[in-house]
Amino acid sequence: MFRDIFYTIIGFLRTLGAFQLFSLRILANSPSIFVRRFSLVVKQVFNAGAMSLVIIMVSAFFVGGVLGLQGYSNLSKFNAEDSVGAFAAFSLLKELGPVITALLFAGRAGTALSSEIGLMKATDQLSAMEMMATDPLRRVLVPRFLGGVISMPLLVAIFNVIGLFGAHVVAVGLLGVDTGAFWQQMQATLTLPDVYEGILKSVVFGFVASLLAVWEGYNAVPTAEGVGKATTRTVVITAIAVLILDFMITAAML
Amino acid sequence: MQQTRSVELGAGLFVLFGFAALFFLTTQTTGSDGFSGDDVFEVTARFENVGSLKNRAPVAMSGVTIGRVRSVAFDPENLDAVVVFEIDSQYGQIPDDSDASILTAGLLGSQYIGIQAGGSDFYLENGSEIEFTQSALVIENLISKYLFNSGSDSE
């Protein structure tokens, strides 16, 4: 029994160390790939970013709409329904935008990345590249990682804008809050550091979500079952990492 | 070839949208209240009670923000609060016998300093002190005053 615990701990530490080395290799190779194989990166920005737009925009609209409804129904108890714009903007820009986008990104783009890379491994495409003296890490993993890192902050920005639009449609269009009050309250409460906090979160989440997706795919057991497991683990681990990091960043920025 | 071009077009459009959204967020959702804070002069005022006045609270004259509170400190010798605030130097013609009072924006809003112009021919300048001040209204004091008064009335 003690042997089991010992080997579990050793195994965990080895995974952690291997992940660090893997991250360093990805980061070290990123600049040269970004400059020299830019077309590969563009393709991945399309896959990870542009293809996620539909799910991001639809979710954002309804999240914003819910904020408008909830904000209105609770703030009107204090006759403060004009502040619904400030309420929605604060929640979206600082918390909901980055976090929900990261979770959706893990579900839409992260799983696609890890299953694609896992299947490449299972069908020996990665080994074939190595035979041809092409480093699969540089040719396959780094462009996908960069695509995620570039897409994530832009997706969060789009999420926030569509979310505000949704809140505006519900609060102003359906519930009759004054347009001027909606925007004026928002602009009076929100400061640039609030916006920067959201952008910082989106950048960090972009790094983490892309790195974890690529890592899980690259280390998948090369069988049908293994690829499936790797895809599941991507979503689970990304969700946990994003929520813990969100807490840490919020605590640090207060 | 056709496919590559449409992929590049899609990625380009996506990045363009993203940056447009970022631009919107940084410029349209936050507002400045017309006080830049580049070229300022400092004025001091002593208050008996500052209530919950905070750093960066606005300093307003006729309802227009003309400055910001720099620091709020307690003076252990005179046993009062010393508030240092900065005023945009384009408003350099405020009479030096103007009075400063601590006001509240709305019933439960945040507190700010309101300046009421005096009649002197001399102007406030860097380092000058406002002599006439009025403390913040502390709502607990008001309530207790009201309670005590109503108690004595009924007897």
XYZ file of C-alpha atoms in Angstrom:
409
model
C 0.000 0.000 0.000
C 2.787 2.418 0.933
C 4.513 1.403 -2.266
C 1.414 2.407 -4.218
C 1.289 5.813 -2.539
C 5.009 6.274 -3.135
C 4.728 5.424 -6.823
C 1.651 7.625 -7.233
C 3.499 10.591 -5.779
C 6.596 9.908 -7.880
C 4.408 9.543 -10.959
C 2.673 12.842 -10.233
C 5.981 14.650 -9.782
C 7.325 13.160 -13.021
C 4.242 14.316 -14.935
C 4.575 17.775 -13.431
C 8.251 17.993 -14.372
C 7.630 16.647 -17.871
C 4.910 19.270 -18.319
C 7.319 22.040 -17.322
C 9.937 20.838 -19.826
C 7.248 20.491 -22.505
C 6.002 24.056 -21.826
C 9.539 25.413 -22.067
C 10.141 23.621 -25.375
C 6.877 24.955 -26.804
C 7.617 28.503 -25.635
C 11.233 28.389 -26.846
C 10.107 27.307 -30.324
C 7.189 29.732 -30.548
C 8.930 32.903 -31.806
C 10.774 31.249 -34.693
C 7.651 29.380 -35.855
C 5.597 32.567 -35.583
C 8.025 34.392 -37.860
C 9.006 31.650 -40.311
C 5.886 29.470 -40.613
C 3.295 32.187 -40.247
C 0.850 30.521 -42.664
C 0.585 27.497 -40.343
C -0.295 29.828 -37.453
C -2.912 31.624 -39.567
C -4.598 28.297 -40.321
C -4.754 27.484 -36.601
C -6.086 30.935 -35.722
C -8.857 30.153 -38.185
C -9.504 26.725 -36.640
C -9.370 27.792 -33.007
C -10.693 31.337 -33.288
C -12.906 31.935 -36.273
C -14.558 28.509 -36.004
C -15.420 29.177 -32.321
C -17.163 32.444 -33.142
C -20.668 31.008 -33.436
C -20.720 29.309 -30.021
C -19.000 32.307 -28.396
C -21.370 34.875 -29.866
C -24.578 32.961 -29.159
C -23.526 32.184 -25.565
C -22.394 35.778 -25.007
C -25.703 37.200 -26.185
C -27.687 35.064 -23.774
C -25.280 35.523 -20.858
C -25.586 39.278 -21.351
C -29.364 38.972 -21.589
C -29.508 37.064 -18.300
C -27.340 39.721 -16.653
C -29.780 42.347 -17.889
C -32.773 40.450 -16.466
C -31.186 39.552 -13.134
C -29.607 42.952 -12.703
C -32.859 44.700 -13.454
C -35.020 42.561 -11.162
C -32.615 42.897 -8.222
C -31.531 46.514 -8.696
C -35.096 47.736 -9.130
C -35.707 46.774 -5.484
C -33.440 49.716 -4.624
C -34.756 51.916 -7.424
C -31.290 51.572 -8.963
C -32.237 49.892 -12.247
C -30.236 52.546 -14.112
C -27.092 50.855 -12.797
C -27.854 47.698 -14.735
C -25.340 48.779 -17.406
C -22.573 49.132 -14.846
C -23.565 45.816 -13.268
C -23.509 43.934 -16.573
C -20.250 45.529 -17.729
C -18.500 44.775 -14.435
C -19.585 41.130 -14.379
C -18.814 40.569 -18.058
C -15.482 42.329 -18.389
C -13.922 41.156 -15.147
C -15.289 37.652 -14.585
C -17.837 36.079 -16.887
C -16.216 37.058 -20.186
C -12.782 35.504 -19.599
C -14.015 32.487 -17.598
C -16.957 31.405 -19.767
C -14.963 32.000 -22.953
C -12.124 29.867 -21.578
C -14.532 27.051 -20.681
C -16.248 27.212 -24.079
C -12.848 27.410 -25.762
C -11.748 24.262 -23.919
C -14.910 22.516 -25.070
C -14.850 23.692 -28.680
C -11.183 24.226 -29.609
C -9.275 22.414 -26.839
C -10.954 19.074 -27.495
C -10.469 19.494 -31.239
C -6.752 20.118 -30.703
C -6.110 17.221 -28.358
C -8.156 14.688 -30.338
C -6.510 15.781 -33.592
C -3.017 15.488 -32.165
C -3.913 12.237 -30.381
C -5.200 10.726 -33.620
C -2.078 11.863 -35.474
C -0.094 10.025 -32.844
C -2.331 6.906 -32.983
C -2.029 6.714 -36.769
C 1.764 7.140 -36.570
C 1.765 10.458 -38.419
C 3.955 12.021 -35.750
C 6.455 9.147 -35.949
C 6.461 9.489 -39.739
C 7.409 13.154 -39.371
C 10.257 12.232 -37.101
C 11.463 9.765 -39.753
C 11.569 12.659 -42.219
C 13.643 14.660 -39.724
C 10.741 17.060 -39.078
C 10.181 17.836 -35.433
C 6.425 17.252 -34.836
C 6.627 19.604 -31.875
C 7.601 22.446 -34.191
C 5.485 21.444 -37.168
C 2.266 20.351 -35.388
C 2.154 21.476 -31.761
C 3.617 24.987 -31.756
C 1.344 26.414 -34.509
C -1.703 25.022 -32.713
C -0.531 26.449 -29.413
C 0.068 29.864 -30.998
C -3.315 29.768 -32.721
C -5.007 29.297 -29.341
C -2.905 31.968 -27.624
C -3.735 34.540 -30.322
C -7.418 33.622 -30.557
C -8.320 33.603 -26.881
C -8.020 37.331 -25.984
C -9.840 38.269 -29.206
C -12.605 35.783 -28.466
C -12.971 37.224 -24.963
C -13.204 40.759 -26.362
C -15.881 39.672 -28.836
C -17.709 37.812 -26.044
C -17.729 40.965 -23.906
C -19.016 43.215 -26.667
C -21.790 40.802 -27.703
C -22.635 40.281 -24.012
C -23.009 44.021 -23.493
C -25.161 44.135 -26.601
C -27.357 41.362 -25.147
C -27.669 43.189 -21.834
C -28.538 46.359 -23.725
C -31.225 44.617 -25.783
C -32.855 43.159 -22.666
C -32.483 46.121 -20.309
C -33.190 48.942 -22.752
C -35.312 47.170 -25.349
C -37.473 44.925 -23.172
C -37.412 46.455 -19.698
C -37.341 50.124 -20.586
C -34.135 51.312 -18.894
C -32.966 54.614 -20.374
C -30.187 54.184 -22.984
C -28.285 57.210 -21.739
C -28.398 56.047 -18.119
C -27.304 52.553 -19.160
C -24.099 53.790 -20.829
C -23.433 56.725 -18.531
C -23.550 54.566 -15.379
C -21.249 52.045 -17.051
C -18.727 54.675 -18.073
C -18.835 56.355 -14.675
C -18.113 53.128 -12.741
C -15.751 51.236 -15.004
C -12.091 52.251 -15.114
C -9.322 51.208 -17.480
C -7.660 48.929 -14.870
C -10.912 46.929 -14.770
C -10.697 46.394 -18.527
C -6.997 45.510 -18.289
C -7.734 42.923 -15.588
C -10.110 41.178 -18.001
C -7.542 41.295 -20.805
C -4.816 39.933 -18.511
C -7.097 37.070 -17.510
C -7.915 36.274 -21.142
C -4.214 36.163 -22.082
C -3.357 33.875 -19.151
C -6.326 31.588 -19.862
C -5.334 31.467 -23.544
C -1.846 30.233 -22.646
C -3.135 27.669 -20.153
C -6.001 26.292 -22.248
C -3.901 25.920 -25.416
C -0.911 24.457 -23.588
C -3.012 21.871 -21.736
C -4.882 20.853 -24.913
C -1.649 20.366 -26.857
C -0.015 18.525 -23.944
C -2.917 16.105 -23.456
C -3.047 15.328 -27.189
C 0.707 14.800 -27.430
C 0.731 12.455 -24.436
C -2.411 10.510 -25.348
C -2.177 6.740 -25.280
C -2.181 5.992 -29.042
C -5.400 3.965 -29.084
C -9.032 4.881 -29.749
C -9.716 4.707 -26.016
C -6.615 6.719 -25.141
C -7.528 9.552 -27.504
C -11.030 9.683 -26.036
C -9.622 9.845 -22.512
C -7.162 12.558 -23.474
C -10.006 14.661 -24.903
C -12.010 14.318 -21.694
C -8.996 15.135 -19.532
C -8.371 18.285 -21.583
C -11.767 19.714 -20.694
C -11.610 18.673 -17.033
C -8.079 19.908 -16.360
C -8.557 23.151 -18.295
C -11.757 23.939 -16.388
C -10.081 23.346 -13.025
C -6.936 25.279 -13.961
C -8.914 28.227 -15.347
C -11.129 28.545 -12.275
C -8.216 28.306 -9.823
C -6.171 30.823 -11.835
C -9.189 33.114 -12.006
C -9.376 33.157 -8.221
C -5.628 33.809 -7.920
C -5.601 36.660 -10.453
C -8.654 38.290 -8.887
C -7.075 38.068 -5.432
C -3.815 39.516 -6.747
C -5.496 42.410 -8.568
C -7.662 43.571 -5.652
C -5.258 27.179 -53.153
C -8.847 28.430 -53.072
C -9.281 26.817 -49.657
C -6.112 28.345 -48.227
C -7.253 31.777 -49.340
C -10.640 31.478 -47.673
C -8.969 30.230 -44.483
C -6.651 33.219 -44.500
C -9.578 35.538 -45.176
C -11.558 34.008 -42.299
C -8.635 34.294 -39.891
C -8.031 37.887 -40.962
C -11.665 38.835 -40.467
C -11.672 37.157 -37.063
C -8.578 39.055 -35.910
C -10.054 42.310 -37.239
C -13.303 41.703 -35.339
C -11.342 40.847 -32.216
C -9.292 44.022 -32.295
C -12.381 46.107 -33.051
C -14.014 44.577 -29.957
C -10.905 45.284 -27.844
C -10.885 48.878 -29.072
C -14.563 49.237 -28.216
C -14.015 47.865 -24.708
C -11.065 50.101 -23.895
C -12.573 53.296 -25.258
C -16.367 53.105 -25.050
C -17.087 51.304 -21.783
C -14.834 53.418 -19.598
C -15.321 57.123 -19.312
C -13.230 60.062 -18.230
C -15.012 62.779 -16.272
C -13.238 65.640 -17.959
C -10.361 65.836 -15.485
C -7.036 64.838 -17.007
C -4.777 65.405 -14.009
C -1.739 66.512 -16.024
C -1.305 70.121 -14.960
C -2.505 70.681 -11.397
C -1.963 72.697 -8.238
C -2.360 71.435 -4.690
C -4.678 72.879 -2.057
C -5.076 71.822 1.585
C -8.190 71.919 3.731
C -8.817 70.883 7.337
C -12.043 69.176 8.294
C -13.440 68.202 11.660
C -14.879 65.045 10.138
C -14.320 63.732 6.614
C -16.895 60.955 6.785
C -15.920 58.289 4.245
C -14.040 60.565 1.840
C -11.526 58.521 -0.154
C -8.437 59.182 -2.236
C -9.290 60.083 -5.852
C -12.733 61.346 -4.844
C -13.801 64.207 -7.110
C -13.504 67.883 -6.198
C -16.391 69.762 -7.777
C -17.400 73.354 -8.226
C -20.955 74.108 -9.395
C -21.270 70.361 -9.964
C -18.373 70.164 -12.452
C -15.362 68.036 -11.540
C -12.295 70.267 -11.395
C -9.936 68.118 -9.351
C -9.298 65.042 -7.243
C -8.471 64.247 -3.621
C -4.769 63.363 -3.298
C -4.610 62.277 0.347
C -6.668 62.141 3.516
C -4.698 62.108 6.782
C -5.263 62.651 10.495
C -3.296 65.430 12.180
C -2.500 64.304 15.766
C -1.590 67.844 16.928
C -4.705 69.727 15.882
C -6.884 66.634 16.153
C -8.533 67.099 12.789
C -8.355 65.633 9.293
C -6.064 67.138 6.660
C -7.245 66.668 3.083
C -4.862 67.482 0.232
C -6.457 67.757 -3.184
C -5.305 68.838 -6.598
C -7.163 71.198 -8.907
C -6.619 71.470 -12.649
C -4.535 74.595 -13.206
C -6.906 75.863 -15.885
C -9.164 76.761 -12.950
C -6.597 79.075 -11.365
C -9.047 81.848 -10.527
C -10.862 80.491 -7.486
C -11.121 83.127 -4.708
C -8.998 82.196 -1.668
C -11.883 82.691 0.768
C -13.982 80.027 -0.945
C -15.350 77.355 1.335
C -15.067 73.597 0.968
C -17.662 71.152 2.188
C -17.899 67.387 2.005
C -21.040 66.373 0.146
C -22.652 63.092 -0.800
C -23.685 62.234 -4.355
C -27.231 60.951 -3.969
C -28.631 59.400 -0.811
C -26.176 56.502 -0.579
C -23.609 57.683 -3.124
C -19.907 58.299 -2.644
C -18.629 61.475 -1.022
C -16.907 64.355 -2.779
C -15.646 67.841 -1.986
C -17.787 70.728 -3.157
C -16.252 74.199 -3.357
C -18.377 77.313 -3.100
C -16.833 80.510 -4.438
C -16.101 83.392 -2.083
C -15.668 87.066 -2.890
C -11.953 87.686 -2.408
C -9.743 89.310 -5.039
C -6.939 86.844 -4.345
C -6.882 83.376 -5.874
C -6.051 79.910 -4.541
C -2.601 78.831 -5.624
C -0.255 75.873 -5.121
C 0.078 75.123 -1.399
C -2.659 77.468 -0.151
C -5.162 76.344 2.450
C -8.929 76.711 2.455
C -9.956 78.092 5.846
C -13.722 77.752 5.720
C -14.721 74.125 5.721
C -17.811 72.169 6.543
C -17.627 68.580 7.770
C -19.330 65.604 6.257
C -22.861 64.811 7.270
C -22.638 61.595 9.255
C -25.943 59.815 8.907
C -25.652 58.035 12.293
C -25.338 61.403 14.075
C -28.399 62.718 12.257
C -30.411 59.655 13.182
C -29.374 59.758 16.845
C -30.175 63.485 17.004
C -33.593 62.804 15.549
C -34.208 59.931 17.973
C -33.179 61.962 21.037
C -35.300 64.914 19.985
C -38.385 62.841 19.328
C -37.860 61.092 22.671
C -37.801 64.388 24.597
C -40.796 65.712 22.671
C -43.075 62.894 23.656
C -42.364 63.263 27.363
